[in-house]
Amino acid sequence: NVVDNNMNMYLLADNKISKFVASLYTPVGPDPGVDVAIPDVFTTDWEYSAVKGNSCSFMDPSTDMTRNMVLKGDNLYILQRESSDCNIHIVDAMTGTDKGNLPCTGITADKFKFFSVGNLGGTIVACSAALSNTSTLKVYAWDSDSATPTVVLETTNHGARAGDYMSCSGDINNGKLYFTNNDTSGNVYVYTVTNGKASATPTIITLKKADGTTAYGINDGVAVLDVRAQDDGTIICTGKGGMPTRFTAEGTYKEALTAAALDNNTIGTCYYPFTYGQYTLAAAVTYTTGAKQGYLNLLNVTDGITKATKLHSYGVLGNATDANGTFVTTAIAKTTTDGIHL
């Protein structure tokens, strides 16, 4: 065996030479299919809460509207809408420590510089707010946490208001960006990204009931927010007033999360599935009173979302008097060798 300076390994055997590329591997949790036990005890590692009097120093709850966040490696990228700076905070997911902001050189917008942040296969992207059908919707990308952002998408072809929530699949070279209009049209706008640039003309998917009528999920008049592509080609949508719902890639209704898994509260505005050993689990958020008092749940969806069971609930996270008017909510799970971090 020979290993060169680039960590390539060469093996000579049976008069043949083979080359193997060595890579650094960091365990992120049990491999899929491996028998594990789901943790049944969770403790609070860190928490920032204005309600509980421990707001973090880099966020002002009186002026900074925190929109959403994504995870990349050990970092959370948390987007604030109102700040005078271009505030996408980089926060250590394991400790809650602020590590600075993404640069915003050259960022322009009609009103809000940023509205939603996403992880496009390892590249952080963020979109501006397009508050009318004539506004320009822009998506920016950062090659690294110190890089000057580049424009991935610039378009006015987005139907109506867009950018309240953006989700991604694939990567910066071969990926997709998903937007909705935060309304009851049931339309999903999908922009294809090729080699760092997205087509300004989207593919439009109209979500339909099983009988072909246009609507979201099992409830009429549900405004769609998040659209999450699944490995099997289907998409799971969440929104205002309806349970997380699975559709075909063409937008035809397949099934909805059983309401009992979220205590029959139908404001399921966040659903984050992930694999943990032999299980498929999901983090989901709903509210106890209308759009107030959000709480986090850990669900077992191994047998499908129609047979989902709730494993744990984690308290009321918000103030009883503060309503989530936009219904934008984010939950993320990070699996490591020592368990599940929510």
XYZ file of C-alpha atoms in Angstrom:
342
model
C 0.000 0.000 0.000
C 1.128 3.557 -0.747
C -0.518 6.770 0.434
C 0.474 10.019 -1.292
C 0.305 13.602 -0.028
C -3.246 14.019 -1.297
C -4.453 11.057 0.786
C -4.947 8.828 -2.242
C -4.208 5.188 -1.488
C -2.803 2.825 -4.123
C -3.047 -0.939 -3.750
C -0.980 -3.383 -5.781
C -2.383 -6.913 -5.823
C -2.608 -9.689 -8.389
C -0.618 -7.556 -10.858
C -3.275 -4.838 -10.708
C -2.980 -1.352 -9.273
C -6.077 0.172 -7.687
C -6.544 3.714 -6.420
C -8.784 4.679 -3.496
C -9.582 8.212 -2.373
C -9.474 8.663 1.393
C -11.874 11.131 2.957
C -12.348 12.522 6.423
C -15.538 11.174 8.021
C -17.290 12.747 10.954
C -19.999 10.583 12.524
C -23.392 12.265 12.389
C -25.429 9.562 14.085
C -26.327 5.920 13.615
C -26.338 4.644 10.054
C -29.768 4.095 8.473
C -31.191 0.695 9.366
C -28.953 0.128 12.392
C -30.897 -0.907 15.492
C -30.947 1.960 17.984
C -33.096 3.123 20.856
C -34.843 6.478 20.537
C -33.650 8.746 23.361
C -36.355 9.175 25.977
C -34.682 11.852 28.087
C -33.986 15.315 26.668
C -32.356 18.212 28.508
C -31.979 21.876 27.552
C -28.451 22.602 26.371
C -29.143 26.268 25.642
C -32.158 28.466 25.042
C -32.810 32.072 24.118
C -36.271 33.322 25.004
C -37.554 36.853 25.464
C -40.515 35.394 27.337
C -38.206 33.685 29.814
C -35.968 36.716 30.161
C -32.827 35.349 28.532
C -32.722 36.985 25.114
C -29.421 36.713 23.282
C -27.301 39.832 22.914
C -27.282 39.784 19.103
C -31.076 39.816 18.720
C -33.446 42.558 19.804
C -36.974 41.084 19.999
C -38.474 44.592 19.964
C -37.074 45.389 16.505
C -35.648 42.260 14.874
C -38.183 39.874 13.387
C -36.533 36.455 13.320
C -37.844 34.688 10.232
C -36.290 31.248 9.926
C -33.049 29.265 10.134
C -31.177 26.368 8.530
C -28.425 24.036 9.671
C -25.088 23.454 7.938
C -22.581 21.308 9.780
C -22.463 22.613 13.344
C -23.763 26.078 12.443
C -27.253 27.516 12.475
C -27.881 30.364 10.035
C -30.617 32.508 11.582
C -32.267 35.228 9.500
C -33.617 38.482 10.911
C -35.826 40.613 8.711
C -35.961 44.016 10.363
C -32.353 44.642 11.295
C -30.622 47.622 9.665
C -27.712 45.321 8.944
C -27.822 42.309 6.655
C -28.338 39.998 9.547
C -28.032 36.344 8.832
C -26.425 35.291 12.090
C -24.052 32.333 12.243
C -24.683 30.567 15.546
C -22.937 27.504 16.965
C -25.709 24.912 17.008
C -24.195 23.043 19.953
C -23.552 26.018 22.244
C -25.696 28.933 21.005
C -22.611 31.140 20.624
C -22.788 33.937 18.057
C -20.048 33.534 15.433
C -20.792 36.617 13.317
C -22.862 37.401 10.215
C -22.770 36.471 6.573
C -21.419 39.381 4.457
C -23.972 41.453 2.557
C -21.865 43.375 0.031
C -24.006 44.393 -2.943
C -27.343 43.295 -1.455
C -30.292 45.427 -2.608
C -34.021 45.005 -2.068
C -37.344 46.822 -2.364
C -38.020 46.710 1.371
C -36.416 43.810 3.217
C -32.969 42.624 2.216
C -33.695 39.074 3.359
C -36.883 37.139 3.974
C -35.885 33.466 4.104
C -32.708 31.399 4.297
C -32.005 27.899 2.932
C -29.306 25.267 2.586
C -28.857 24.245 -1.050
C -26.827 21.070 -0.655
C -24.129 22.741 1.459
C -24.403 26.258 0.013
C -26.245 28.825 2.114
C -28.786 30.813 0.080
C -31.194 33.573 1.071
C -33.993 35.368 -0.728
C -35.297 38.906 -0.650
C -38.935 39.845 -0.154
C -41.135 40.228 -3.215
C -44.202 41.867 -1.695
C -46.220 42.218 -4.922
C -46.523 40.525 -8.283
C -44.294 43.185 -9.853
C -41.532 43.064 -7.219
C -38.231 41.409 -8.018
C -37.505 38.184 -6.204
C -33.774 37.643 -5.672
C -31.828 34.719 -4.269
C -28.229 35.111 -3.133
C -25.600 32.444 -2.394
C -22.458 32.359 -0.252
C -19.562 30.073 -1.192
C -18.295 30.369 2.378
C -19.124 32.243 5.569
C -16.781 35.066 4.517
C -17.591 35.168 0.799
C -19.249 38.025 -1.077
C -22.768 36.871 -2.036
C -23.599 36.144 -5.662
C -27.006 36.305 -7.356
C -28.507 32.881 -8.095
C -31.998 34.003 -9.134
C -33.538 37.304 -10.202
C -37.108 37.223 -11.464
C -40.515 38.894 -11.416
C -42.109 35.642 -12.546
C -43.392 34.497 -9.170
C -47.148 35.038 -9.310
C -47.813 37.303 -6.356
C -46.132 37.927 -3.006
C -43.176 35.566 -2.658
C -40.240 34.893 -0.380
C -42.009 34.352 2.923
C -40.495 30.892 2.881
C -37.946 29.338 0.559
C -36.884 25.695 0.549
C -34.289 23.808 -1.461
C -33.339 20.426 -2.850
C -30.231 19.198 -4.641
C -27.180 21.457 -4.682
C -25.860 24.667 -6.234
C -24.896 22.876 -9.468
C -28.036 20.785 -9.873
C -30.817 21.841 -7.570
C -34.219 23.418 -7.101
C -35.649 26.376 -5.215
C -39.272 26.233 -4.027
C -41.526 29.221 -3.358
C -45.206 29.746 -2.660
C -47.331 32.898 -2.536
C -48.445 32.634 1.093
C -52.009 32.427 -0.194
C -54.668 29.816 -0.911
C -53.923 29.375 -4.620
C -52.119 26.090 -4.032
C -49.382 27.116 -6.479
C -45.772 26.096 -5.930
C -43.067 27.823 -8.013
C -40.014 25.636 -8.687
C -36.847 27.236 -10.115
C -34.149 24.918 -11.479
C -30.567 25.766 -10.499
C -27.750 24.741 -12.866
C -24.112 25.551 -12.138
C -24.926 28.338 -9.725
C -27.676 30.058 -11.742
C -31.424 29.518 -11.606
C -33.817 29.787 -14.515
C -35.996 32.889 -14.146
C -38.961 30.899 -15.489
C -40.367 28.474 -12.930
C -42.220 25.227 -13.225
C -45.589 25.788 -11.533
C -47.141 22.942 -9.554
C -50.747 23.389 -8.455
C -51.559 21.300 -5.389
C -54.743 19.301 -5.830
C -57.014 17.078 -3.842
C -57.324 13.448 -4.827
C -60.460 14.313 -6.851
C -58.516 16.881 -8.886
C -59.982 20.018 -7.360
C -57.498 22.744 -6.519
C -56.850 23.018 -2.807
C -54.165 22.389 -0.252
C -54.213 19.042 1.516
C -57.410 17.863 3.108
C -58.620 21.330 4.052
C -59.889 23.996 1.685
C -58.316 27.423 1.875
C -55.012 26.547 3.537
C -52.184 28.947 2.713
C -49.051 27.038 1.786
C -45.719 27.962 3.334
C -43.021 25.291 3.253
C -42.509 22.779 0.437
C -40.028 20.036 1.312
C -38.854 17.596 -1.381
C -38.517 13.953 -0.273
C -36.094 11.279 -1.442
C -38.939 9.313 -3.047
C -39.858 12.253 -5.304
C -42.896 13.372 -3.350
C -43.204 16.729 -1.586
C -44.488 17.524 1.897
C -46.201 20.884 2.328
C -47.076 22.750 5.481
C -49.139 25.872 5.936
C -51.763 27.807 7.844
C -54.627 25.742 9.176
C -53.703 22.326 7.790
C -51.647 19.332 8.795
C -48.352 18.598 7.013
C -49.435 16.907 3.779
C -47.683 14.727 1.203
C -48.224 15.256 -2.533
C -46.855 13.625 -5.658
C -44.196 15.527 -7.597
C -47.032 16.677 -9.896
C -49.024 18.068 -6.959
C -51.687 15.401 -6.391
C -52.697 14.755 -2.778
C -51.501 11.494 -1.248
C -51.869 11.671 2.546
C -51.748 13.952 5.556
C -50.136 13.678 8.969
C -52.596 12.286 11.466
C -53.940 15.161 13.556
C -53.661 13.135 16.765
C -49.868 13.287 16.499
C -50.092 17.049 17.088
C -52.878 16.902 19.686
C -55.491 17.687 17.007
C -54.050 21.169 16.512
C -54.239 21.830 12.781
C -51.806 24.715 12.592
C -48.872 22.481 11.700
C -46.532 25.096 10.305
C -43.304 23.123 10.498
C -42.366 19.515 9.719
C -38.757 18.272 9.570
C -38.332 14.509 8.909
C -35.015 12.741 9.473
C -33.547 9.241 9.766
C -32.303 7.862 13.075
C -31.075 4.293 12.796
C -34.010 2.084 11.801
C -36.507 4.886 12.476
C -37.906 7.789 10.509
C -38.620 10.589 12.946
C -39.815 14.167 12.550
C -39.618 17.413 14.470
C -42.854 19.374 14.195
C -44.213 22.595 15.659
C -47.793 23.591 16.300
C -49.654 25.927 18.666
C -51.801 25.462 21.740
C -54.063 28.478 21.212
C -54.638 29.631 17.664
C -51.315 31.009 16.487
C -50.007 31.483 20.031
C -47.885 29.408 22.395
C -45.959 27.296 19.906
C -44.480 24.022 21.096
C -42.040 21.492 19.660
C -42.831 17.810 19.145
C -40.776 14.732 18.281
C -42.785 12.281 16.167
C -42.257 8.681 15.056
C -43.288 8.449 11.392
C -41.534 5.171 10.582
C -44.822 3.583 9.486
C -45.895 6.636 7.491
C -47.342 10.016 8.382
C -50.890 8.669 8.603
C -49.738 6.431 11.472
C -47.511 8.970 13.175
C -47.196 8.869 16.947
C -45.940 11.575 19.260
C -42.896 10.620 21.325
C -42.250 13.852 23.206
C -43.457 17.427 23.513
C -41.302 20.279 24.684
C -43.273 22.915 26.522
C -44.724 26.159 25.344
C -42.009 28.126 23.576
C -43.789 31.427 23.051
C -45.760 34.077 24.885
C -49.502 33.522 25.301
C -50.156 37.085 24.110
C -47.925 37.058 21.013
C -49.362 35.603 17.822
C -47.294 34.284 14.909
C -48.999 36.292 12.204
C -46.970 34.896 9.310
C -46.961 31.328 10.691
C -43.309 30.930 9.687
C -41.757 28.428 12.088
C -38.595 26.326 11.907
C -37.569 23.136 13.681
C -34.350 21.258 12.889
C -32.920 17.960 14.094
C -29.206 17.196 14.173
C -28.199 13.584 14.866
C -24.815 12.793 16.376
C -23.172 9.844 18.093
C -24.595 10.985 21.428
C -28.232 11.301 20.310
C -30.657 13.756 18.747
C -30.300 17.528 19.043
C -33.470 19.532 18.362
